[in-house]
Structure formats: structure tokens, C-alpha cells
Short mmCIF file of C-alpha atoms and ligand atoms in Angstrom, two decimals:
data_model
loop_
_atom_site.label_atom_id
_atom_site.label_comp_id
_atom_site.label_asym_id
_atom_site.label_seq_id
_atom_site.Cartn_x
_atom_site.Cartn_y
_atom_site.Cartn_z
CA MET F 1 9.25 6.05 1.24
CA GLU F 2 8.64 9.80 1.80
CA ILE F 3 5.26 11.36 1.54
CA MET F 4 5.17 13.42 -1.70
CA THR F 5 2.50 16.05 -1.38
CA ASP F 6 2.92 18.94 -3.88
CA LYS F 7 0.93 21.32 -1.38
CA ALA F 8 2.03 24.58 -2.85
CA ASN F 9 -0.38 24.28 -5.75
CA ALA F 10 -2.51 21.34 -4.71
CA ALA F 11 -5.87 22.47 -6.08
CA GLY F 12 -7.05 19.35 -4.25
CA THR F 13 -7.04 21.27 -0.80
CA GLU F 14 -9.76 23.62 -2.02
CA ASP F 15 -13.44 23.07 -1.72
CA ASN F 16 -14.62 24.16 -5.13
CA ILE F 17 -12.43 21.88 -7.05
CA ARG F 18 -15.17 19.92 -8.75
CA PRO F 19 -17.21 22.76 -10.13
CA ARG F 20 -14.06 24.35 -11.20
CA LEU F 21 -12.84 21.36 -12.91
CA TYR F 22 -16.31 20.75 -14.56
CA GLU F 23 -16.39 24.21 -15.82
CA LYS F 24 -12.83 24.03 -17.20
CA ILE F 25 -13.63 20.95 -19.11
CA ARG F 26 -16.85 22.52 -20.52
CA GLU F 27 -14.67 25.58 -21.80
CA LEU F 28 -12.17 23.14 -23.28
CA THR F 29 -14.91 20.98 -24.95
CA GLU F 30 -16.50 24.21 -26.32
CA ALA F 31 -13.11 25.62 -27.63
CA ALA F 32 -12.33 22.20 -29.35
CA GLY F 33 -15.81 21.92 -30.83
CA ARG F 34 -15.86 18.18 -29.88
CA ASP F 35 -15.72 16.11 -26.68
CA LEU F 36 -12.56 15.73 -24.92
CA LYS F 37 -11.41 12.07 -24.69
CA ALA F 38 -9.71 10.18 -21.91
CA CYS F 39 -7.89 6.89 -22.18
CA VAL F 40 -7.07 4.92 -19.05
CA VAL F 41 -4.70 2.00 -19.53
CA THR F 42 -4.52 -0.77 -16.89
CA PHE F 43 -1.47 -2.90 -15.94
CA GLY F 44 -1.47 -5.53 -13.22
CA CYS F 45 -4.26 -7.13 -11.22
CA GLN F 46 -7.97 -6.94 -10.50
CA MET F 47 -7.35 -4.34 -7.82
CA ASN F 48 -5.86 -2.01 -10.49
CA GLU F 49 -8.77 -3.00 -12.85
CA ARG F 50 -11.28 -1.90 -10.18
CA ASP F 51 -9.29 1.30 -9.38
CA SER F 52 -9.33 2.09 -13.26
CA GLU F 53 -13.26 1.91 -13.24
CA LYS F 54 -13.11 4.48 -10.53
CA ILE F 55 -10.64 6.60 -12.43
CA ARG F 56 -12.86 6.40 -15.58
CA GLY F 57 -15.84 7.17 -13.44
CA THR F 58 -14.37 10.31 -12.05
CA LEU F 59 -13.26 11.41 -15.60
CA ARG F 60 -16.55 10.64 -17.21
CA SER F 61 -18.39 12.70 -14.56
CA ALA F 62 -16.12 15.45 -15.21
CA GLY F 63 -17.07 15.64 -18.83
CA TYR F 64 -14.71 13.37 -20.71
CA ALA F 65 -15.73 10.77 -23.30
CA LEU F 66 -13.81 7.52 -22.67
CA THR F 67 -11.84 5.93 -25.42
CA GLU F 68 -9.49 3.03 -25.76
CA SER F 69 -7.15 4.72 -28.14
CA GLU F 70 -4.22 6.57 -26.68
CA LYS F 71 -3.74 8.31 -30.03
CA GLU F 72 -7.24 9.86 -30.09
CA ALA F 73 -7.07 10.95 -26.40
CA ASP F 74 -6.53 14.25 -24.76
CA LEU F 75 -5.72 12.76 -21.54
CA VAL F 76 -3.94 9.40 -21.07
CA ILE F 77 -3.61 7.81 -17.68
CA TYR F 78 -1.51 4.79 -17.08
CA ASN F 79 -2.48 2.70 -13.84
CA THR F 80 0.75 0.81 -13.31
CA CYS F 81 1.89 -2.44 -11.65
CA SER F 82 5.23 -3.11 -9.95
CA VAL F 83 5.00 -6.75 -9.26
CA ARG F 84 7.47 -7.89 -11.74
CA GLU F 85 10.15 -5.99 -13.71
CA ASN F 86 8.62 -6.51 -17.17
CA ALA F 87 5.36 -4.63 -16.15
CA ASP F 88 7.61 -1.84 -15.26
CA VAL F 89 9.63 -1.91 -18.44
CA ARG F 90 6.42 -1.90 -20.45
CA VAL F 91 5.22 1.16 -18.94
CA PHE F 92 8.51 3.11 -19.44
CA GLY F 93 8.47 1.96 -23.05
CA ARG F 94 4.88 3.23 -23.56
CA LEU F 95 5.69 6.50 -21.87
CA GLY F 96 8.24 7.06 -24.69
CA TYR F 97 5.56 6.57 -27.29
CA LEU F 98 3.24 9.01 -25.34
CA HIS F 99 6.01 11.48 -25.45
CA SER F 100 6.07 11.29 -29.29
CA LEU F 101 2.12 11.82 -29.37
CA LYS F 102 2.66 14.86 -27.06
CA ASP F 103 5.26 16.36 -29.53
CA LYS F 104 2.43 16.45 -32.09
CA LYS F 105 -0.37 17.40 -29.77
CA PRO F 106 1.00 19.64 -26.86
CA ALA F 107 -2.29 19.85 -25.19
CA LEU F 108 -2.15 16.16 -24.42
CA ARG F 109 -2.04 15.53 -20.65
CA ILE F 110 -0.34 12.42 -19.41
CA GLY F 111 -0.97 10.77 -15.93
CA LEU F 112 0.60 8.09 -14.14
CA CYS F 113 -0.97 6.32 -11.08
CA GLY F 114 -1.04 3.00 -9.26
CA CYS F 115 1.74 0.99 -7.79
CA MET F 116 4.71 2.22 -9.66
CA ALA F 117 3.86 5.66 -8.48
CA GLN F 118 4.26 4.54 -4.93
CA GLU F 119 7.92 3.84 -5.50
CA GLU F 120 10.39 6.44 -4.84
CA ARG F 121 12.87 4.92 -7.25
CA VAL F 122 10.33 5.22 -10.17
CA ARG F 123 9.25 8.87 -9.17
CA GLU F 124 12.90 9.87 -9.26
CA LYS F 125 13.36 8.18 -12.65
CA ILE F 126 10.14 10.02 -13.96
CA GLU F 127 11.24 13.38 -12.69
CA LYS F 128 14.71 12.94 -14.39
CA THR F 129 13.95 11.19 -17.59
CA TYR F 130 10.22 11.59 -18.18
CA PRO F 131 9.27 15.26 -17.16
CA PHE F 132 6.32 15.33 -19.60
CA VAL F 133 4.34 13.23 -17.13
CA ASP F 134 1.91 16.00 -15.97
CA ILE F 135 -0.18 14.20 -13.37
CA MET F 136 0.75 11.64 -10.74
CA PHE F 137 -1.00 10.09 -7.90
CA GLY F 138 -0.79 6.89 -5.77
CA THR F 139 -2.81 3.98 -4.77
CA HIS F 140 -4.13 5.71 -1.63
CA ASN F 141 -5.48 8.76 -2.98
CA ILE F 142 -7.44 8.19 -6.33
CA SER F 143 -9.73 11.05 -5.06
CA SER F 144 -6.90 13.51 -5.61
CA LEU F 145 -7.25 13.18 -9.36
CA GLU F 146 -9.86 15.97 -9.81
CA GLY F 147 -7.64 18.51 -7.97
CA LEU F 148 -4.53 17.48 -9.87
CA LEU F 149 -6.28 17.57 -13.19
CA LEU F 150 -7.55 20.97 -12.62
CA LYS F 151 -4.33 22.22 -11.68
CA SER F 152 -2.61 20.67 -14.79
CA LEU F 153 -5.37 22.13 -17.06
CA GLU F 154 -5.32 25.50 -15.30
CA THR F 155 -1.74 26.15 -15.02
CA GLY F 156 0.09 23.72 -17.38
CA GLU F 157 2.20 22.90 -14.35
CA ARG F 158 3.11 19.44 -13.09
CA ALA F 159 0.69 18.18 -10.58
CA TRP F 160 1.99 15.32 -8.44
CA ASP F 161 0.65 14.03 -5.18
CA VAL F 162 1.59 10.52 -3.94
CA ARG F 163 0.63 9.58 -0.38
CA LYS F 164 2.29 7.02 1.78
CA GLU F 165 -0.68 5.46 3.45
CA GLY F 166 -4.35 6.19 3.12
CA SER F 167 -5.67 8.10 6.00
CA ARG F 168 -8.80 6.35 5.38
CA ILE F 169 -10.41 3.96 2.97
CA GLU F 170 -11.72 6.07 0.07
CA GLU F 171 -15.44 5.37 -0.33
CA GLU F 172 -17.90 6.80 -2.70
CA LEU F 173 -15.74 7.44 -5.71
CA PRO F 174 -17.89 7.49 -8.91
CA GLU F 175 -17.10 4.52 -11.21
CA SER F 176 -17.42 3.44 -14.90
CA ARG F 177 -17.78 -0.25 -14.96
CA THR F 178 -16.42 -2.31 -17.82
CA TYR F 179 -19.27 -4.83 -17.60
CA PRO F 180 -22.89 -3.91 -16.59
CA PHE F 181 -23.60 -7.37 -15.19
CA LYS F 182 -20.57 -8.11 -13.22
CA SER F 183 -18.29 -6.15 -10.92
CA GLY F 184 -15.38 -6.46 -8.53
CA VAL F 185 -15.84 -5.24 -5.10
CA ASN F 186 -12.88 -4.39 -2.76
CA ILE F 187 -13.17 -6.09 0.74
CA THR F 188 -9.62 -5.37 1.86
CA PHE F 189 -6.80 -3.13 0.65
CA GLY F 190 -3.07 -3.68 1.13
CA CYS F 191 -1.26 -6.60 2.60
CA ASN F 192 0.58 -7.66 5.86
CA ASN F 193 1.96 -10.87 4.71
CA PHE F 194 5.48 -9.67 3.40
CA CYS F 195 6.38 -12.54 1.36
CA THR F 196 10.20 -12.08 0.76
CA TYR F 197 9.76 -11.72 -3.07
CA CYS F 198 6.80 -9.29 -3.16
CA ILE F 199 6.47 -5.67 -3.44
CA VAL F 200 2.83 -5.28 -2.89
CA PRO F 201 2.90 -4.62 0.92
CA TYR F 202 5.25 -1.79 0.10
CA VAL F 203 3.18 -0.05 -2.75
CA ARG F 204 -0.23 -0.94 -1.26
CA GLY F 205 0.44 -0.35 2.36
CA ARG F 206 -0.86 -2.26 5.41
CA GLU F 207 -3.85 -4.38 5.23
CA GLU F 208 -7.16 -2.75 5.99
CA SER F 209 -10.59 -4.25 5.71
CA ARG F 210 -13.57 -2.18 4.62
CA ARG F 211 -16.67 -2.23 7.01
CA ALA F 212 -19.02 -5.06 6.22
CA GLY F 213 -21.88 -2.70 6.08
CA ASP F 214 -20.13 -0.67 3.21
CA VAL F 215 -19.25 -3.80 1.25
CA LEU F 216 -22.95 -5.09 1.46
CA GLU F 217 -24.38 -1.82 0.60
CA GLU F 218 -22.17 -1.41 -2.55
CA ILE F 219 -23.20 -5.03 -3.62
CA ARG F 220 -26.94 -4.15 -3.01
CA ASN F 221 -26.52 -1.07 -5.17
CA LEU F 222 -24.82 -2.88 -7.81
CA ALA F 223 -27.56 -5.58 -7.83
CA ALA F 224 -30.12 -2.78 -8.12
CA GLU F 225 -28.21 -1.57 -11.33
CA GLY F 226 -28.35 -4.95 -12.85
CA VAL F 227 -25.18 -6.63 -11.63
CA THR F 228 -25.50 -10.41 -11.08
CA GLU F 229 -21.97 -11.64 -10.55
CA VAL F 230 -19.59 -10.09 -7.96
CA MET F 231 -16.00 -10.78 -7.35
CA LEU F 232 -14.73 -9.84 -3.76
CA LEU F 233 -11.22 -8.51 -4.05
CA GLY F 234 -8.28 -8.49 -1.82
CA GLN F 235 -4.61 -9.51 -1.70
CA ASN F 236 -5.57 -12.15 0.98
CA VAL F 237 -9.37 -12.19 1.37
CA ASN F 238 -9.12 -14.89 4.06
CA SER F 239 -7.75 -12.45 6.39
CA TYR F 240 -10.69 -10.09 6.12
CA GLY F 241 -12.06 -8.94 9.50
CA ASP F 242 -14.69 -6.19 9.81
CA SER F 243 -13.33 -3.78 12.39
CA GLU F 244 -16.69 -3.11 13.96
CA GLY F 245 -18.42 -6.55 14.04
CA MET F 246 -15.73 -9.10 14.01
CA LEU F 247 -17.11 -10.45 10.91
CA THR F 248 -14.92 -13.15 9.23
CA PHE F 249 -14.61 -13.64 5.52
CA PRO F 250 -16.85 -16.67 5.42
CA MET F 251 -19.33 -14.89 7.52
CA LEU F 252 -19.29 -11.96 4.92
CA LEU F 253 -19.60 -14.32 2.06
CA LYS F 254 -22.78 -15.70 3.59
CA LYS F 255 -24.32 -12.27 3.83
CA VAL F 256 -23.27 -11.50 0.12
CA CYS F 257 -25.18 -14.59 -0.86
CA GLU F 258 -28.32 -13.36 0.79
CA ILE F 259 -28.38 -10.26 -1.50
CA ASP F 260 -31.30 -10.66 -4.05
CA GLY F 261 -30.32 -10.42 -7.59
CA ILE F 262 -26.69 -11.67 -7.09
CA ARG F 263 -26.39 -15.20 -8.77
CA ARG F 264 -22.76 -15.83 -8.69
CA VAL F 265 -20.12 -14.83 -6.04
CA ARG F 266 -16.54 -15.08 -6.67
CA PHE F 267 -13.33 -14.02 -4.68
CA MET F 268 -9.51 -13.74 -4.94
CA SER F 269 -6.85 -14.08 -3.80
CA SER F 270 -6.75 -16.77 -1.10
CA HIS F 271 -3.81 -17.31 0.99
CA PRO F 272 -3.24 -20.96 1.87
CA ALA F 273 -2.09 -20.14 5.39
CA ASP F 274 -5.25 -18.47 6.26
CA LEU F 275 -7.75 -20.60 4.52
CA SER F 276 -10.12 -21.85 7.18
CA ASP F 277 -12.26 -24.98 7.57
CA GLU F 278 -15.18 -22.43 8.04
CA LEU F 279 -14.52 -21.18 4.52
CA ILE F 280 -14.49 -24.59 3.08
CA GLU F 281 -17.71 -25.32 4.68
CA VAL F 282 -19.46 -22.35 3.56
CA MET F 283 -18.14 -22.91 -0.04
CA GLY F 284 -19.78 -26.22 0.05
CA SER F 285 -23.18 -25.09 1.28
CA GLU F 286 -23.69 -21.68 -0.36
CA LYS F 287 -24.96 -22.42 -3.91
CA LYS F 288 -24.17 -18.96 -5.26
CA ILE F 289 -20.43 -19.15 -4.43
CA CYS F 290 -18.68 -20.33 -7.64
CA PRO F 291 -16.77 -23.66 -7.49
CA HIS F 292 -13.51 -22.13 -8.25
CA ILE F 293 -10.68 -20.93 -5.96
CA HIS F 294 -7.47 -19.20 -6.81
CA LEU F 295 -4.96 -20.37 -4.21
CA PRO F 296 -1.42 -19.33 -5.09
CA VAL F 297 0.97 -21.82 -3.92
CA GLN F 298 4.41 -20.36 -5.32
CA SER F 299 6.35 -23.36 -4.77
CA GLY F 300 6.13 -27.07 -3.82
CA SER F 301 9.43 -27.03 -1.81
CA ASP F 302 9.04 -26.56 2.02
CA ARG F 303 12.56 -25.09 2.15
CA ILE F 304 11.72 -22.46 -0.47
CA LEU F 305 8.18 -21.77 1.01
CA LYS F 306 10.00 -20.96 4.32
CA ARG F 307 12.40 -18.52 2.55
CA MET F 308 9.54 -16.98 0.82
CA ASN F 309 7.91 -16.46 4.27
CA ARG F 310 4.64 -18.18 3.29
CA HIS F 311 3.81 -19.83 6.53
CA TYR F 312 2.65 -23.23 5.14
CA THR F 313 4.10 -26.48 3.78
CA LYS F 314 3.42 -28.59 0.78
CA ALA F 315 1.63 -31.12 2.93
CA HIS F 316 -0.58 -28.40 4.30
CA TYR F 317 -1.46 -27.26 0.82
CA ILE F 318 -2.38 -30.65 -0.31
CA GLU F 319 -4.52 -31.16 2.92
CA ILE F 320 -6.64 -28.06 2.17
CA THR F 321 -7.06 -28.75 -1.47
CA ASP F 322 -8.29 -32.20 -0.72
CA LYS F 323 -10.65 -30.84 1.60
CA LEU F 324 -11.82 -28.29 -0.90
CA ARG F 325 -12.35 -31.04 -3.56
CA LYS F 326 -14.47 -33.04 -0.96
CA ALA F 327 -16.73 -30.17 0.03
CA VAL F 328 -17.14 -28.62 -3.29
CA PRO F 329 -17.48 -31.43 -6.03
CA GLY F 330 -16.06 -30.27 -9.46
CA ILE F 331 -14.20 -27.29 -8.03
CA ALA F 332 -11.51 -25.78 -10.02
CA ILE F 333 -8.27 -24.97 -8.31
CA THR F 334 -5.92 -22.39 -9.97
CA THR F 335 -2.66 -21.15 -8.64
CA ASP F 336 0.36 -19.03 -9.12
CA ILE F 337 3.85 -20.38 -9.21
CA ILE F 338 7.27 -18.61 -9.07
CA VAL F 339 10.28 -20.42 -10.67
CA GLY F 340 13.78 -19.18 -9.93
CA PHE F 341 13.40 -17.94 -6.33
CA PRO F 342 16.83 -17.36 -4.91
CA GLY F 343 18.50 -20.72 -3.77
CA GLU F 344 16.04 -22.80 -5.75
CA THR F 345 17.59 -26.05 -6.91
CA ARG F 346 16.41 -28.75 -9.45
CA GLU F 347 15.17 -30.77 -6.44
CA ASP F 348 12.97 -27.85 -5.20
CA VAL F 349 11.53 -27.53 -8.84
CA ASP F 350 10.97 -31.32 -8.72
CA GLU F 351 8.73 -30.84 -5.62
CA THR F 352 6.87 -28.14 -7.26
CA ILE F 353 6.01 -30.36 -10.41
CA GLU F 354 5.08 -33.25 -8.12
CA LEU F 355 2.56 -30.80 -6.41
CA VAL F 356 1.22 -29.69 -9.70
CA LYS F 357 0.54 -33.33 -10.57
CA ARG F 358 -0.96 -34.13 -7.20
CA VAL F 359 -3.25 -31.29 -6.86
CA ARG F 360 -4.14 -31.28 -10.62
CA PHE F 361 -4.62 -27.48 -11.21
CA ASP F 362 -7.03 -26.25 -13.73
CA ASN F 363 -4.50 -23.48 -14.46
CA ALA F 364 -1.34 -22.32 -12.97
CA PHE F 365 0.10 -18.82 -13.76
CA THR F 366 3.81 -19.58 -13.79
CA PHE F 367 6.11 -16.61 -13.37
CA VAL F 368 9.94 -16.36 -13.54
CA TYR F 369 11.15 -14.78 -10.22
CA SER F 370 11.81 -11.16 -10.57
CA PRO F 371 13.91 -9.37 -8.02
CA ARG F 372 12.03 -6.25 -6.78
CA PRO F 373 14.19 -3.57 -5.30
CA GLY F 374 13.52 -2.97 -1.72
CA THR F 375 12.32 -6.66 -0.98
CA PRO F 376 14.41 -8.97 1.11
CA ALA F 377 14.87 -11.58 -1.57
CA ALA F 378 16.30 -9.10 -4.02
CA ASP F 379 19.27 -9.02 -1.57
CA TYR F 380 19.80 -12.75 -1.16
CA PRO F 381 23.25 -13.81 -2.51
CA ASP F 382 22.13 -16.98 -4.03
CA GLN F 383 20.26 -15.63 -7.01
CA VAL F 384 19.66 -18.31 -9.78
CA PRO F 385 21.38 -17.69 -13.19
CA GLU F 386 18.94 -16.82 -16.07
CA ASP F 387 19.80 -19.75 -18.21
CA ILE F 388 19.00 -22.11 -15.42
CA VAL F 389 15.82 -20.45 -14.51
CA LYS F 390 14.60 -20.53 -18.05
CA LYS F 391 15.12 -24.34 -18.30
CA GLU F 392 13.40 -24.88 -14.93
CA PHE F 393 10.56 -22.51 -16.01
CA ASP F 394 9.92 -24.53 -19.30
CA ARG F 395 9.88 -27.89 -17.15
CA VAL F 396 7.19 -26.36 -14.92
CA LEU F 397 5.27 -24.83 -17.63
CA LYS F 398 5.09 -28.14 -19.66
CA CYS F 399 3.82 -29.94 -16.60
CA VAL F 400 1.25 -27.32 -15.86
CA GLN F 401 -0.12 -27.22 -19.40
CA GLU F 402 -0.48 -31.12 -19.59
CA THR F 403 -2.15 -31.27 -16.21
CA ALA F 404 -4.57 -28.42 -16.93
CA ARG F 405 -5.49 -29.78 -20.35
CA ASN F 406 -6.54 -33.03 -18.71
CA GLU F 407 -8.26 -31.40 -15.93
CA ILE F 408 -10.33 -28.86 -17.79
CA LYS F 409 -11.69 -31.30 -20.27
CA ARG F 410 -13.56 -33.35 -17.30
CA HIS F 411 -16.78 -31.45 -18.24
CA GLU F 412 -16.79 -32.27 -22.00
CA GLY F 413 -20.16 -33.39 -23.06
CA GLU F 414 -21.82 -31.84 -20.09
CA VAL F 415 -24.52 -28.93 -20.21
CA GLN F 416 -23.68 -26.06 -17.93
CA GLU F 417 -24.65 -22.49 -17.39
CA VAL F 418 -22.74 -19.93 -18.99
CA LEU F 419 -22.75 -16.07 -18.09
CA VAL F 420 -22.20 -14.56 -21.59
CA GLU F 421 -19.68 -11.72 -21.25
CA HIS F 422 -19.00 -10.37 -24.88
CA LEU F 423 -18.85 -11.12 -28.56
CA ASN F 424 -16.00 -13.28 -29.48
CA GLU F 425 -13.01 -11.14 -30.27
CA LYS F 426 -12.06 -13.04 -33.34
CA ASP F 427 -15.33 -14.33 -34.78
CA PRO F 428 -18.36 -12.15 -34.26
CA SER F 429 -20.69 -15.13 -34.91
CA LEU F 430 -19.61 -16.36 -31.57
CA VAL F 431 -20.12 -15.20 -27.91
CA THR F 432 -17.82 -15.78 -25.06
CA GLY F 433 -18.80 -16.47 -21.41
CA ARG F 434 -17.69 -18.32 -18.40
CA LEU F 435 -18.75 -21.51 -16.56
CA PRO F 436 -19.29 -21.26 -12.80
CA ASP F 437 -15.77 -22.70 -12.50
CA ASN F 438 -14.47 -19.74 -14.37
CA THR F 439 -13.65 -21.62 -17.51
CA VAL F 440 -14.07 -19.75 -20.75
CA VAL F 441 -16.60 -21.00 -23.26
CA HIS F 442 -17.16 -19.91 -26.88
CA PHE F 443 -20.53 -20.64 -28.77
CA PRO F 444 -22.73 -19.50 -31.64
CA GLY F 445 -24.75 -16.47 -30.57
CA ASN F 446 -25.39 -12.75 -30.84
CA GLU F 447 -25.02 -9.44 -28.86
CA SER F 448 -28.50 -9.87 -27.35
CA MET F 449 -27.13 -12.69 -25.05
CA ILE F 450 -24.59 -10.54 -23.43
CA GLY F 451 -25.33 -10.53 -19.63
CA GLN F 452 -27.57 -13.62 -19.72
CA TYR F 453 -27.25 -16.94 -18.15
CA LEU F 454 -27.57 -19.72 -20.97
CA LYS F 455 -27.47 -23.38 -20.84
CA VAL F 456 -24.76 -24.50 -23.04
CA ARG F 457 -23.54 -28.06 -23.97
CA LEU F 458 -19.56 -28.19 -23.65
CA GLU F 459 -18.99 -30.03 -27.01
CA LYS F 460 -15.29 -29.84 -27.24
CA CYS F 461 -12.31 -28.85 -24.88
CA GLU F 462 -9.64 -27.02 -26.87
CA GLY F 463 -6.92 -26.79 -24.29
CA PHE F 464 -7.93 -23.94 -21.81
CA TYR F 465 -11.27 -23.27 -23.16
CA TYR F 466 -14.48 -25.01 -24.51
CA MET F 467 -16.33 -24.67 -27.80
CA GLY F 468 -20.13 -25.18 -27.04
CA LYS F 469 -23.59 -25.17 -28.43
CA ARG F 470 -26.59 -23.45 -26.77
CA GLU F 471 -29.19 -25.99 -25.49
CA ASP F 472 -32.86 -25.13 -25.57
CA ASP F 473 -33.45 -22.96 -22.54
CA GLU F 474 -35.17 -24.81 -19.90
CA ASP F 475 -35.61 -22.06 -17.37
N1 SAH Q 12 -1.86 -11.46 -3.08
C1 SAH Q 12 -1.79 -12.51 -4.00
C2 SAH Q 12 -0.85 -12.33 -5.00
C3 SAH Q 12 -0.58 -11.00 -5.67
S1 SAH Q 12 0.74 -10.78 -6.76
C4 SAH Q 12 -1.51 -13.62 -3.18
O1 SAH Q 12 -0.40 -13.67 -2.29
O2 SAH Q 12 -2.03 -14.76 -3.46
C5 SAH Q 12 0.34 -12.16 -8.11
C6 SAH Q 12 1.38 -13.09 -8.15
O3 SAH Q 12 2.57 -12.44 -8.67
C7 SAH Q 12 1.92 -13.79 -6.99
O4 SAH Q 12 0.92 -14.78 -6.38
C8 SAH Q 12 3.20 -14.34 -7.33
O5 SAH Q 12 3.23 -15.54 -7.84
C9 SAH Q 12 3.64 -13.31 -8.41
N2 SAH Q 12 4.81 -12.40 -7.91
C10 SAH Q 12 4.77 -11.75 -6.95
N3 SAH Q 12 6.04 -11.10 -6.83
C11 SAH Q 12 6.71 -11.71 -7.81
C12 SAH Q 12 8.05 -11.51 -8.05
N4 SAH Q 12 9.00 -10.76 -7.43
N5 SAH Q 12 8.62 -12.32 -9.05
C13 SAH Q 12 7.71 -13.16 -9.74
N6 SAH Q 12 6.54 -13.28 -9.49
C14 SAH Q 12 5.89 -12.57 -8.49
FE1 SF4 Q 13 2.57 -10.28 -2.15
FE2 SF4 Q 13 2.55 -12.30 -0.32
FE3 SF4 Q 13 0.94 -10.12 0.06
FE4 SF4 Q 13 0.37 -11.88 -1.98
S1 SF4 Q 13 0.24 -12.31 0.28
S2 SF4 Q 13 0.38 -9.55 -2.01
S3 SF4 Q 13 2.33 -12.45 -2.64
S4 SF4 Q 13 3.10 -10.23 0.06
FE1 F3S Q 14 0.62 -5.16 -9.47
FE2 F3S Q 14 -0.08 -3.42 -7.67
FE3 F3S Q 14 -1.59 -5.53 -8.24
S1 F3S Q 14 1.92 -4.37 -7.99
S2 F3S Q 14 -0.27 -6.97 -8.90
S3 F3S Q 14 -1.18 -3.82 -9.68
S4 F3S Q 14 -1.40 -4.69 -6.38
#
């Protein structure tokens, strides 16, 4: 993929971009007689969610009011995902809708960033078919947004700047967090695993670990702002390695647990090939680490795992999950499964189903294989016909749902601590929160409980969540 830097007019290369941008937005706000509004829509994974918080932070600092309504917005940015084709199709569909909004409101600015922006194929398509996209930047240069926005607002010209690899990890971007009490924290960027189906290494680049000092300082600052739960983020957190101090992921986890004010520590994702005994031990001994692991298995067939370039076997996966259950009583194990990988047979799917039953996942996100242009598996000759994939997918999904339902209800009747996250979306007399093992709980409550840790009796398991009742607070 080529580097696409629109140098000719890249306001981003000048020093006084920020004051000029802030001044420009002040002027436009005055002329409009109201706040300018920006809407950032996120597709994809937790990395994108976290990046969107930085994009929102940048826009808020510049003077925009944030909105969730694309219709109300003066600037809409789509932070996109390339992992499966349907994510991609959704974005193109919604761009069509934005075009119709722009027809009615020509001052509307439209931006596209994230993983799709890193794909040359996508940029070509946008250039040809969606020329009304004003701003584009990639996963390695969120900090270019200010310059690109300034250029677009000052000149009305297209402002695109997508970099191939980050020259350095971008520290110190402002942020606007979705929750005041919990936050994601990046520890690695990119991925070196090159699973044969996966586009992530191509759109996110080679794996880089942040310096442990930077990670810990960020978490200390978050704790000082009232954050009590952190989720350490990386495509494969187990391969974290601080470039300066040779700190491993379990060592980093221990240091995070030492930070005052942090009550819950989570992380995702873990790659089964790199999950160490040291990590299992630390998960067992550190009380702040939540009893949950998301450990994508992808398939239960050794033949398919090999073709996927996953570097472990079904037996190894079972061995590590057995160890985890022993070291961390009550641990919830969740996973990702792909059905319909090239060459997959009914017998391979039987192996996956057997694995689901053996490991007893609390949840398994099950995906239909989606060929991604540029990945090796997309060119394998033995692609599985759609009708067969659909049948096999239904078989796996049925097994996953049955297993998860039985597994999740093991806590029925218990009293556990819930971190309350928000009012229930359907019934405002209820609040919604999470157990340490990440299961969702709804119970009667009110807004004042948001951000608090409350003791809740788990009265009834309803499939993937609990209905509960608050117990008298014993703290
Ligand atoms: N880094 C994480 C996964 C990131 S992508 C890990 O390896 O654990 C999230 C999930 O999307 C993957 O676990 C996989 O199950 C699914 N996925 C990735 N590429 C896919 C593809 N081409 N088709 C279908 N599912 C895919
Ligand atoms: Fe993709 Fe594999 Fe990297 Fe996960 S580990 S992001 S599935 S290449
Ligand atoms: Fe999607 Fe990019 Fe995440 S491809 S899954 S948003 S790293």
C-alpha cells in the first residue's frame, strides 16, 4: 500500500494549525449563532472505540459540541472497520445517506478514518464514487485531523492524509471518554500474527508496544480523574513487551494493579499461542484482575487452525483453559469462532462443536468467514459455498447458545458486585451494569448509581444476562 500524503496543501505541516483551527471554528460558530456540532460514528473493535474517544477529544477541544445525531451535525466522521465485508458494506451504505444530507446542507463536512482508510482499494473507490468525502486519515495519524479539518474549512478542498506506518506511537492526544468511570488503555498497536484470513496486520501495521511508563502514567491520570476500571487493549496483549525494560504482559498487569483507585483490571484480546503460565498465575493471585478472559479460538480443527496460521492445537487450547479454570475459580471464558474458512468440512465443524461443549464458553462470537482482499485465504481455491456455510453456522450457533445459557446461569441466586454503567435503554426504572466476569445485570435503580459498585442479588438468568435486585450495602 502506498503512502498517501496530500503534501501540497497539508495544513498539518505548519506550526500554527491549532490556533488557526480554533479561531476558524470560533468564527463559524459566531456566524451560525450556535455551537457547531460533530458526530463521530464508530464501527469495529475496542481499538476503534478508543481512537474515537481521541477524535472526539480533538474536536471538542477545537470548539465543536458533540452529538450522536448525524442529521444535526456540521461534521460527521466515520471511524471504520475492515475485518469483515459487511462492516465495509454498511459504511458505504451510510456514506450514501450522508451524501443526501450534504445536498441539503452543503457546509456539512464528511470524514472517514480507521481501518478502511488504510486500504488502497477503498481509497480508490471513494475517490471515484464518493468524492464528497472531505477528510480522510488513517489509523497511524489521528493527530493529522486538526490540519486536515483546517484545510477543509478554509479552502473547501479535499483533505486526505493516510500514512502507511506510524513513525512513532501517538501519545498525548486529547480525549473525550464515553464513561467517566471506566476506560480502555492501549498497550500494543498493530499485529504481527498474520492469521491467513485476517486484514488487521495490513490495516494496523506491525505490532508495537507502548512504553510501560507511558501506560502506567496514563492509568494513574485516569484514576485521578475518577476512573476505577481499565481495559488494557491490544490485538494480542500476551505478546506485549516494553522496549526499554523487557517487561512482560503479566509484569505490566501487576504494576497496573498497584495503582490506587483502580478496582477492576480487564484486558483483550489474548492469543492462545502466547498465553503464558506466568499470566495464568498473575490472574489467579491479583484480586483486581477480573475473572474473565476473551480467548479467540477460531476453530476446533487442528487442520483448519494450521491453515489459519494460528500456531496452536485444539489440545493446547483445552489445556490452557483447564489451567485457567483451576487458577481462577469462576472465570468466564469467551471466544471468537469463524465458520466457513476455505476447505472446512463437516468433520472440522464437528470438532469446533465438540470444543465448545468441552470448554463451556460463556459466550462465543460466531462469524461467517469473509474473504478479505489481500489476505492469503481469500485466494485459496477451496472456498466453501454459501449455502453450506449457512447450515454449518447455524449448527455452531445453536451449540454456542445452549452451552452459554447453561454456563452463565451458574451464578443464579448469588450476591455479586456490579459496576453500574448506565440507565437501562428500554426501561429507565432499571440500571445496567456488569459483574466482575463481564456478564450484564439489570436491576431497579436510578441515575445516581451510575459509576458505583453495588452488591446485587442475581435473581434470574435470562439467557445472556441477569435480572437482579440490590442488596443492602454492606460496605
Ligand atoms: N486480535 C484478535 C481478533 C481481532 S478481529 C485476536 O486475534 O484474538 C476479531 C475477530 O474477527 C477474530 O477473532 C475473528 O474471529 C474475526 N475475523 C477476523 N477476520 C475475519 C474474517 N476474514 N472473516 C470472518 N471473521 C473474521
Ligand atoms: Fe488478526 Fe490474527 Fe492478528 Fe488477531 S492475531 S488481529 S486474528 S492477524
Ligand atoms: Fe476492525 Fe480495525 Fe478493529 S479492522 S476489528 S476496527 S482493528
